[in-house]
CSV table of C-alpha atoms in Angstrom, one decimal:
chain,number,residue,atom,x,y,z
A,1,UNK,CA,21.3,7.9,-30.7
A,2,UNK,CA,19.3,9.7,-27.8
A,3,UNK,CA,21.0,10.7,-25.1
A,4,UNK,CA,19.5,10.8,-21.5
A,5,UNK,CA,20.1,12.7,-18.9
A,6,UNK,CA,18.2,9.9,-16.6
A,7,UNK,CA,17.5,6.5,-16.7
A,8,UNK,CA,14.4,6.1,-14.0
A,9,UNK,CA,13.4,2.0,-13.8
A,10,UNK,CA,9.5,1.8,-12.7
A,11,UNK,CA,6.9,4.1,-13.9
A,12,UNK,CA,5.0,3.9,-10.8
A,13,UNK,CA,4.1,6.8,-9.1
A,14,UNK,CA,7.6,7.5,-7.5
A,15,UNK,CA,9.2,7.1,-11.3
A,16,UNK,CA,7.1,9.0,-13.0
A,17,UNK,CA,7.0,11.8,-10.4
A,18,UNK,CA,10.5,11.9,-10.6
A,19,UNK,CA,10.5,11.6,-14.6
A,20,UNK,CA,8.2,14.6,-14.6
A,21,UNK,CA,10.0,17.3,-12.2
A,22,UNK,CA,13.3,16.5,-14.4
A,23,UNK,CA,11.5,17.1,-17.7
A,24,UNK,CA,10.2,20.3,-16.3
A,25,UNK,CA,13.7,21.6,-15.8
A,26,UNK,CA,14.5,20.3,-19.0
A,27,UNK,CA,16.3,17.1,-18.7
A,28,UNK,CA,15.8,14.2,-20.8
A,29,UNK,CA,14.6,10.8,-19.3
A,30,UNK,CA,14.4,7.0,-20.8
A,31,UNK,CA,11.1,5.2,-18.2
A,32,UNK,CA,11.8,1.3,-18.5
A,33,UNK,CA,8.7,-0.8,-17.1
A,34,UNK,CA,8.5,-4.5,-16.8
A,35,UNK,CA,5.1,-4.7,-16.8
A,36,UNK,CA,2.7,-3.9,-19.6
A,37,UNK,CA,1.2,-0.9,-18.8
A,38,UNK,CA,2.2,1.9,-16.3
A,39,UNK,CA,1.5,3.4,-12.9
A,40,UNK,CA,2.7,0.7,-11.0
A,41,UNK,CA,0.2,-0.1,-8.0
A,42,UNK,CA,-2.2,2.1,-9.0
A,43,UNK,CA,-3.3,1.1,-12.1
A,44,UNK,CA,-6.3,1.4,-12.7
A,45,UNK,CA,-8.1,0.0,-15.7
A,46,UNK,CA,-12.4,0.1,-17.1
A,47,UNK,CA,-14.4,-2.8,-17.5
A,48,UNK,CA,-18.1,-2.0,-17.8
A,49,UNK,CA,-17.3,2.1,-17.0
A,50,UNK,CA,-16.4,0.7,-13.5
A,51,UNK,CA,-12.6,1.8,-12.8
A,52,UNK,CA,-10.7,-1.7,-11.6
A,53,UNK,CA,-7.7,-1.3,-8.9
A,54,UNK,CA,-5.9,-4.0,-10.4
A,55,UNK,CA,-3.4,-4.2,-7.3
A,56,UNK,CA,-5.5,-3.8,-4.6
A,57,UNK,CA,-7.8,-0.8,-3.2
A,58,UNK,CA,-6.1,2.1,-3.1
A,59,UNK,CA,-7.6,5.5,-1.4
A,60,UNK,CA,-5.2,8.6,-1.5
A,61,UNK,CA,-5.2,10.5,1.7
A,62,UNK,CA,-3.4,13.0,3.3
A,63,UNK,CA,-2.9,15.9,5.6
A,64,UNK,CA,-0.2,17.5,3.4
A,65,UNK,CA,-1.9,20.4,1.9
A,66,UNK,CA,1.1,20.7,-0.7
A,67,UNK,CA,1.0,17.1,-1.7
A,68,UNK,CA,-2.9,17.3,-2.3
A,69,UNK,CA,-2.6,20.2,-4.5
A,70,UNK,CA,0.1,18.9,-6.4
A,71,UNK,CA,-1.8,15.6,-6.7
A,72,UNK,CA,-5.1,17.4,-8.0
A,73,UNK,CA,-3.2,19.2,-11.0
A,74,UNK,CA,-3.7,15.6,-12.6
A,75,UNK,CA,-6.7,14.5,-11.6
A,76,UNK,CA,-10.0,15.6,-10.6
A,77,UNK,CA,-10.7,13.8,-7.2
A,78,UNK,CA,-14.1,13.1,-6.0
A,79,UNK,CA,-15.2,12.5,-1.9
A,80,UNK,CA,-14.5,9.2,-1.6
A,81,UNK,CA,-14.5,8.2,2.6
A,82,UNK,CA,-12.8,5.4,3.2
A,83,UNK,CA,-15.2,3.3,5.7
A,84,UNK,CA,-14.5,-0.6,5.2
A,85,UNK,CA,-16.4,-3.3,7.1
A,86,UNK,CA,-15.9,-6.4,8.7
A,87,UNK,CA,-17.7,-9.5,8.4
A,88,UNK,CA,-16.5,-12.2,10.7
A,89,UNK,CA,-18.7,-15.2,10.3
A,90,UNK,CA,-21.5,-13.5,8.8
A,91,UNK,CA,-21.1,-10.8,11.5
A,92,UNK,CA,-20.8,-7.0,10.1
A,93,UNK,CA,-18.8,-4.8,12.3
A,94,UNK,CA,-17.9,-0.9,11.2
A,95,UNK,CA,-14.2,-0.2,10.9
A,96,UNK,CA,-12.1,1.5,12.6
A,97,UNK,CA,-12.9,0.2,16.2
A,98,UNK,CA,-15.4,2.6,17.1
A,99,UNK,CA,-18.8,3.3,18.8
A,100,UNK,CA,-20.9,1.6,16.6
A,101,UNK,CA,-18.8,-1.3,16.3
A,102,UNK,CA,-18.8,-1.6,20.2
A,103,UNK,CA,-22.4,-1.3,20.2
A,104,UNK,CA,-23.0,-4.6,17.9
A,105,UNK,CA,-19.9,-6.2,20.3
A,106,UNK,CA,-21.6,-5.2,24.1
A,107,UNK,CA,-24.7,-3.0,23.5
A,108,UNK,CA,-22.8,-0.1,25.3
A,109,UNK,CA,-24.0,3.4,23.7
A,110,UNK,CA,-21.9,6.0,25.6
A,111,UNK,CA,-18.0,6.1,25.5
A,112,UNK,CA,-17.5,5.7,28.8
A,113,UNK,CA,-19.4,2.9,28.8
A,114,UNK,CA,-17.1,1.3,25.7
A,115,UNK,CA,-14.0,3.0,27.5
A,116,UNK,CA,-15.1,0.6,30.8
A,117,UNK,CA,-15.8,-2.0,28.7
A,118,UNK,CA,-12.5,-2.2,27.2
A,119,UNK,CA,-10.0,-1.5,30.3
A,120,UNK,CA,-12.0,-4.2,32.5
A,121,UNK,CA,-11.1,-7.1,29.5
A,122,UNK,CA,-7.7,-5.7,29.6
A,123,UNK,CA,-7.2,-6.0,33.0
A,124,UNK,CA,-9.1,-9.2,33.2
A,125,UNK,CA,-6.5,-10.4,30.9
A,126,UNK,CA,-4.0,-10.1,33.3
A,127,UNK,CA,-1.5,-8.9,30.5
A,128,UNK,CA,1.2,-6.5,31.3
A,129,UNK,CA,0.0,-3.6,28.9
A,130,UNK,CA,4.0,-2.4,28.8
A,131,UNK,CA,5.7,-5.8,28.3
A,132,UNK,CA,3.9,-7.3,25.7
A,133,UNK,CA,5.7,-10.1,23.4
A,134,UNK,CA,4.0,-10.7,20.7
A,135,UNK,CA,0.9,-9.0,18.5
A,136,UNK,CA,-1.6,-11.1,20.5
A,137,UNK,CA,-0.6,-9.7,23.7
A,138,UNK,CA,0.1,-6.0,22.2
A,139,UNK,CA,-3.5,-6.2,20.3
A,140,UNK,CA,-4.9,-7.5,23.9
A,141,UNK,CA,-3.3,-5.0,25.8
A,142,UNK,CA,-5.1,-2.0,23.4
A,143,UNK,CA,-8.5,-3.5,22.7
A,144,UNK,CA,-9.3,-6.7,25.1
A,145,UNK,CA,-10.0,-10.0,24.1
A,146,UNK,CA,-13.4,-9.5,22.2
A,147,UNK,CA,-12.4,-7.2,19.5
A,148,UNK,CA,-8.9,-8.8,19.0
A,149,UNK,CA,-10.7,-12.4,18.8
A,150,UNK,CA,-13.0,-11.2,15.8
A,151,UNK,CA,-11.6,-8.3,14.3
A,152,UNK,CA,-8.5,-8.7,14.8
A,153,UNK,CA,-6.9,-12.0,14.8
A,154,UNK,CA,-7.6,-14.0,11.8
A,155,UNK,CA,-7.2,-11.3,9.6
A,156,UNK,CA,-3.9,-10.6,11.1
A,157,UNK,CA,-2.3,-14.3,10.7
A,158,UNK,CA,-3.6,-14.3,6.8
A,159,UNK,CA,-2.0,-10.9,6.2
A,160,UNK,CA,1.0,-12.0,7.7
A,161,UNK,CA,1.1,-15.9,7.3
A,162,UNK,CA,1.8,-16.6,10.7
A,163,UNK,CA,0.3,-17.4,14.0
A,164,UNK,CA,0.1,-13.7,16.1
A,165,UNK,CA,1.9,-15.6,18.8
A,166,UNK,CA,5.1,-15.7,16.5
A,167,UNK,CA,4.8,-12.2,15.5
A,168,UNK,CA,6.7,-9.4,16.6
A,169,UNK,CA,4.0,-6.8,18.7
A,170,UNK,CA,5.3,-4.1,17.3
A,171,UNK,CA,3.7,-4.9,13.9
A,172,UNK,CA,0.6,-3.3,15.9
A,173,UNK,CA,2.1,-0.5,17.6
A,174,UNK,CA,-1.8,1.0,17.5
A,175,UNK,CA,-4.7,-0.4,17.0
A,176,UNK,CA,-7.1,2.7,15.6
A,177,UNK,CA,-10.2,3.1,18.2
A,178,UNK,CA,-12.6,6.0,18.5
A,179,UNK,CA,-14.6,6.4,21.0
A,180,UNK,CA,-17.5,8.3,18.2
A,181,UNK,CA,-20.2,7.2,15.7
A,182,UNK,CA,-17.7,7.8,12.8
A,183,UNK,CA,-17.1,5.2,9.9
A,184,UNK,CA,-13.8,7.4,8.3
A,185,UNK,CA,-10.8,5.4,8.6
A,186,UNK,CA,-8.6,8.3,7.9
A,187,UNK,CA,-7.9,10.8,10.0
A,188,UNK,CA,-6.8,13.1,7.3
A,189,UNK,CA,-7.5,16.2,6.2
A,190,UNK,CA,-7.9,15.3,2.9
A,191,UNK,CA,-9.3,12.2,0.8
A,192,UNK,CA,-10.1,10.9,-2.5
A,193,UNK,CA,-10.5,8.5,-5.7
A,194,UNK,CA,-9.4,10.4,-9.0
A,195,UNK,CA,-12.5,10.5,-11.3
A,196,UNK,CA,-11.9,8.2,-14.4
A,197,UNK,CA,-9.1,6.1,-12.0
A,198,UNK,CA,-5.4,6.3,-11.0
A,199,UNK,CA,-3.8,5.4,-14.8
A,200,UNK,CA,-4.2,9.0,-16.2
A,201,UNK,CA,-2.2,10.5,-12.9
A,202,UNK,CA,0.9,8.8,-14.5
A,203,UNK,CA,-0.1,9.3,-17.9
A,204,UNK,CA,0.1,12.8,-18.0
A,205,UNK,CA,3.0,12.9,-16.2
A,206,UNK,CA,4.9,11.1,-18.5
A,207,UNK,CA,3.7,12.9,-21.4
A,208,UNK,CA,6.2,15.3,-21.9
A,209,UNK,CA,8.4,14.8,-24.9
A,210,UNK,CA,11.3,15.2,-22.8
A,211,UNK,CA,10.1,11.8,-21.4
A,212,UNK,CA,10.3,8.5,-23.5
A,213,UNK,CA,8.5,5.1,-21.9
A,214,UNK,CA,9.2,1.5,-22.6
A,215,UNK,CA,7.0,-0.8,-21.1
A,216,UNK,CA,7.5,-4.8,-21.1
A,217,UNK,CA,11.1,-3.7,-20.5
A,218,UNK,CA,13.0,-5.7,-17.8
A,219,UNK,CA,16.4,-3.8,-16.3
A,220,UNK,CA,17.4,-7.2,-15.4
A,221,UNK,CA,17.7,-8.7,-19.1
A,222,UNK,CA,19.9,-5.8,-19.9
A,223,UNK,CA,21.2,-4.6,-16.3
A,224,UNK,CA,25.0,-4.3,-17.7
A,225,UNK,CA,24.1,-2.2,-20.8
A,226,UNK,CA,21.8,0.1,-18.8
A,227,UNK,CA,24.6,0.6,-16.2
A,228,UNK,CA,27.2,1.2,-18.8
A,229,UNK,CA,25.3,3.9,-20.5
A,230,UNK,CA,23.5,5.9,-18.5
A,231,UNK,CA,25.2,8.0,-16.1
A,232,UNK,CA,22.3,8.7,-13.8
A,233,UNK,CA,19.8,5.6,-12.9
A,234,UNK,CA,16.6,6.2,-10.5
A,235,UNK,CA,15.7,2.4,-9.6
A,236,UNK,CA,12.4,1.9,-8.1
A,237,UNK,CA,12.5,-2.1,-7.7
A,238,UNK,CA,14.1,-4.3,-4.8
A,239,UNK,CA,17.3,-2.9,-3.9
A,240,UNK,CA,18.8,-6.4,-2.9
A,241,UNK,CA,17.5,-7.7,-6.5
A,242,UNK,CA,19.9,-5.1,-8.0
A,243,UNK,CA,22.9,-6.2,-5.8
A,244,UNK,CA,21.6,-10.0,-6.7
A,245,UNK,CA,20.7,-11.0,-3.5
A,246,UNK,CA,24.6,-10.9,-2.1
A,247,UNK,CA,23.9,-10.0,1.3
A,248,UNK,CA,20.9,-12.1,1.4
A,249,UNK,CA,17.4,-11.7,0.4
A,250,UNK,CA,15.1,-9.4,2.2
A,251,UNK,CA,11.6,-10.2,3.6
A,252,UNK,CA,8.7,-9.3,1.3
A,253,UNK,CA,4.8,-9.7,1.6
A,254,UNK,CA,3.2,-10.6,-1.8
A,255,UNK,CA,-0.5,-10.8,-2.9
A,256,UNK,CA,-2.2,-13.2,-5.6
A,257,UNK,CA,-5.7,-11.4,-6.7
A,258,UNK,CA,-8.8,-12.9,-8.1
A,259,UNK,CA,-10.7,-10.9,-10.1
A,260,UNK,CA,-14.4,-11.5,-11.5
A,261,UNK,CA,-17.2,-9.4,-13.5
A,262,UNK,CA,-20.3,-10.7,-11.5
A,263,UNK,CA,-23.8,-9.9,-12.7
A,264,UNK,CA,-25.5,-8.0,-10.0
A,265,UNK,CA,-25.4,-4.0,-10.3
A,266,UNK,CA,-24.5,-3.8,-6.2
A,267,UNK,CA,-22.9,-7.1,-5.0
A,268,UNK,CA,-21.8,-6.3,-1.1
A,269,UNK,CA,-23.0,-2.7,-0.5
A,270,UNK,CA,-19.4,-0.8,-0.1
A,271,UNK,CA,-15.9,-1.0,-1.6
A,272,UNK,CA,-14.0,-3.0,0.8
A,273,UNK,CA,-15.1,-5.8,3.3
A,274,UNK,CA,-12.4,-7.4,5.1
A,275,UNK,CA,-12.6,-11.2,6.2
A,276,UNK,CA,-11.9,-11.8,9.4
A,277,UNK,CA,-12.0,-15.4,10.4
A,278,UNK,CA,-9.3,-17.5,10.1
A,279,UNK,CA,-11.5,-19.8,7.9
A,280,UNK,CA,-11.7,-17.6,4.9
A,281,UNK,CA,-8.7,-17.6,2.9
A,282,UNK,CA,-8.5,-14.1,1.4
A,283,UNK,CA,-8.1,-11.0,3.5
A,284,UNK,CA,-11.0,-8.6,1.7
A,285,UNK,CA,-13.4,-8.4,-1.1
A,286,UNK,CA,-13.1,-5.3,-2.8
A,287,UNK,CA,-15.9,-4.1,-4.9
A,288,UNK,CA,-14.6,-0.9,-7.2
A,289,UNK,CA,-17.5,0.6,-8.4
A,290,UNK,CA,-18.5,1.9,-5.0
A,291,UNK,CA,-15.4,3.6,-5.0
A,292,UNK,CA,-17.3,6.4,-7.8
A,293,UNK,CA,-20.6,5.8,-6.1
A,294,UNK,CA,-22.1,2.8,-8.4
A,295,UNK,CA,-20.5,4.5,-12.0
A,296,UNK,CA,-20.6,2.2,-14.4
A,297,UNK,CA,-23.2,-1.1,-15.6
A,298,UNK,CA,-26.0,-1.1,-13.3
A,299,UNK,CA,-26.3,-4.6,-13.8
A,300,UNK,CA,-22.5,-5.8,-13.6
A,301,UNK,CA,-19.7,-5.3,-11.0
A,302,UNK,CA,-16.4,-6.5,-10.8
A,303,UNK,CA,-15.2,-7.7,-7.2
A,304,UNK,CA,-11.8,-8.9,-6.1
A,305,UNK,CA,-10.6,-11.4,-3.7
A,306,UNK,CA,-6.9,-10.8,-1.9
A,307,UNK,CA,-5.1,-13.4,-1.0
A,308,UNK,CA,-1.7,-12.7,1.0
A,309,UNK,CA,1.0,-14.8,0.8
A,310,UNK,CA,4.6,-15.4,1.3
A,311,UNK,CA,7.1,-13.8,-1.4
A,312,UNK,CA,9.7,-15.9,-3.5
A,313,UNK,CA,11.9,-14.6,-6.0
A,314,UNK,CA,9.5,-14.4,-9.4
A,315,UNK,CA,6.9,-13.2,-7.1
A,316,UNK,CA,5.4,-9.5,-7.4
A,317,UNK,CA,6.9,-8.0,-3.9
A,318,UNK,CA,3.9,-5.6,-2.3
A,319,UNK,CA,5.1,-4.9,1.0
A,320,UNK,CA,8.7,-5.0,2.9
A,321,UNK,CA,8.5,-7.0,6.7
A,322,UNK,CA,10.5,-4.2,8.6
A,323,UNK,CA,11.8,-6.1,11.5
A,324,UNK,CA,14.7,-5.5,13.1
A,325,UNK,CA,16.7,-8.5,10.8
A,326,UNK,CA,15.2,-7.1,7.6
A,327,UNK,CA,15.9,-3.6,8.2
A,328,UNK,CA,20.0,-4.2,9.8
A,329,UNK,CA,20.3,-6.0,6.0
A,330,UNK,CA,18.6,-3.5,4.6
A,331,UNK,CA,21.1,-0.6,6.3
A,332,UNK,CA,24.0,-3.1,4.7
A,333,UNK,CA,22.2,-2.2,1.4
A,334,UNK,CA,22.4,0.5,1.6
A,335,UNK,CA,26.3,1.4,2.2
A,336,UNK,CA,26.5,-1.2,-0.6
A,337,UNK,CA,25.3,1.4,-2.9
A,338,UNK,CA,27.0,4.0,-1.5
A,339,UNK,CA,29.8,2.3,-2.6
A,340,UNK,CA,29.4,0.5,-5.1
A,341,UNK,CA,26.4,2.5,-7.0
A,342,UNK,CA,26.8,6.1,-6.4
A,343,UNK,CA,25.3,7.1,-9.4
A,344,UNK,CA,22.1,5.2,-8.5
A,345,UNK,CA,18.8,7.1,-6.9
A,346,UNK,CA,16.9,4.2,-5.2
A,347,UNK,CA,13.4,4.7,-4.2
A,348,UNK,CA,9.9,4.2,-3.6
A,349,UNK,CA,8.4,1.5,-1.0
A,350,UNK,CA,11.2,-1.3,-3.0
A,351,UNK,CA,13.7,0.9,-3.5
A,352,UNK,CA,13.8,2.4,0.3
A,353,UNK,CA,12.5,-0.5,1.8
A,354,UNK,CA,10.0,0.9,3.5
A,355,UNK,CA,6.0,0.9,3.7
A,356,UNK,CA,4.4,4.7,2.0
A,357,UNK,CA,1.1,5.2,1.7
A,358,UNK,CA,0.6,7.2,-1.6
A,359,UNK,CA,1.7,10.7,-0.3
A,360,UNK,CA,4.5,9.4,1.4
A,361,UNK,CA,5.6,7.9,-2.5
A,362,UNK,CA,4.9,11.9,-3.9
A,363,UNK,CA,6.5,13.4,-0.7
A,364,UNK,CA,9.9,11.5,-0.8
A,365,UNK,CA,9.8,11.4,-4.9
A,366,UNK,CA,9.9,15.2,-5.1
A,367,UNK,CA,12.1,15.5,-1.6
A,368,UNK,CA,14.8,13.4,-4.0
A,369,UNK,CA,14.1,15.7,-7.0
A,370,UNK,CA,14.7,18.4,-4.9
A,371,UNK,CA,17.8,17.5,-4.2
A,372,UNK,CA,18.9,15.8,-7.3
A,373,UNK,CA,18.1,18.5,-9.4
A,374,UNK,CA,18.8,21.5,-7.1
């Protein structure tokens, strides 16, 4: 019988990253995965030599130079510039909120004329910009009426599944508004879509033979065994699924996606076009061959539709709803395993109940390492 130095449940990006710094140092490390393939998130997969983000559009981006070196020793990245659109009502707006965007809204062509634009709506308003209750009022307070009514609103409530009256404004701490010509919704330093897709960042990580993978492996069918026989567990899914819910069941935001070959070679012109309106029922179209410049069939593309929606237990949990209820029970959780799982590692956006961005997963995955395996 093998024996393992680590269990690590997940072979997302946070479990294999893990999985990989221990097999450097020479440890030994069983990867369970529930679902059929790995990578998590990120997968990636080809249809027609066009690579597929399975779970939704993801663009790695960061200011880390550390982070997006160690990133690049897997994959070769290419230039990808996140610039998404947004089409309320048949009406195409640039995103972020910036100069051209306010030139389709008002005509105005100078930031100072946007600038005046802006802070006479606001004040026309008549919202207290430092006491605002809700996301309506916060997005009000930071953009004006105009932009919040179509850009927005709509997209908002469906992202969230309720009305932006009822939501907390701090979901919208800052709205993202540039007062330039420039389409990049990053601010970073750095930015990219791995040539050939996200799949073979995990796959060479987990090909040392220090490292063994299951896949269609549920911890859950087996959580006693797995707990009484491996000394050292690094759990990547919900931490109130491993306690079984006994405090209660945190908040999650889940996603159903529709997915369709369609047989144009350029069906919307850019990777990502969010809906707007309240009308349409999914969030964004995302169109993956733009994301390597039109690689693949010139005369097929595959598009995806995103549909938010409310989580329930059997659902696939995307996102944690960090409000102040969800993240007190999620502090409980966490002295629950203190206590009563010390010789658990939890992590990644499940795990730490929290919402990364992709270098946010590396950056925490090798801080842990660091100090696992110091």
């Amino acid at each position: 019988m093998v024996v393992y130095d680590y269990l690590v449940v997940g072979a997302g990006l946070f479990g294999a990253t893990f999985a990989y710094e221990a097999a450097k140092q020479g440890k030994k490390v069983k990867v369970i995965e529930k679902r059929d393939h790995i990578a998590g998130n990120i997968y990636t997969k080809e249809i027609d030599g066009i690579q597929v983000h399975e779970y939704g559009a993801h663009i790695f981006h960061t200011s880390n130079e550390k982070i997006w070196q160690y990133v690049n020793q897997f994959a070769k990245f290419n230039r990808y510039t996140n610039s998404p659109v947004a089409n309320y009502h048949g009406e195409i707006y640039n995103m972020p909120f910036n100069m051209n965007t306010f030139n389709k809204l008002w005509g105005v062509v100078t930031p100072a004329q946007a600038k005046q634009k802006i802070a006479q709506q606001v004040k026309d308003s008549g919202i207290d910009t430092k006491l605002a209750r809700n996301v309506e009022e916060q997005a009000i307070s930071l953009v004006g009426p105009d932009v919040y009514k179509k850009l927005v609103k709509g997209y908002t409530e469906k992202q969230w599944g309720k009305p932006a009256t009822e939501l907390p404004a701090f979901i919208i701490r800052r709205l993202p508004v540039r007062f330039t010509y420039d389409n990049n919704y990053f601010n970073d330093l750095y930015q990219g879509i791995p040539i050939g897709g996200y799949t073979q960042i995990i796959d060479k990580m987990l090909a040392s033979d220090l490292i063994d993978v299951s896949v269609n492996t549920d911890f859950f069918a087996k959580k006693d065994y797995y707990i009484n026989h491996f000394d050292r567990i690094v759990f990547t899914g919900m931490i109130d699924q491993f306690f079984d819910y006994r405090l209660g069941e945190l908040e999650y935001r889940s996603l159903d996606f529709e997915t369709e070959e369609v047989d144009t070679g350029n069906y919307q012109g850019v990777a990502v076009v969010n809906y707007t309106d309240a009308e349409t029922p999914y969030t964004r179209i995302i169109e993956h061959k733009h994301f390597e410049f039109g690689k693949g069939n010139k005369h097929k593309t595959v598009i995806t539709r995103e549909y938010p929606k409310s989580w329930h237990r059997g659902d696939e949990p995307y996102y944690p709803v960090n409000n102040e209820a969800n993240n007190r029970l999620y502090k409980k959780y966490q002295k629950l395993a203190d206590q009563q799982a010390n010789n658990v590692i939890f992590g990644g956006r499940l795990g730490q109940y929290r919402y990364y961005n992709m270098d946010q997963v590396l950056m925490a995955a090798l801080q842990t390492t660091n100090r696992e395996l110091k």
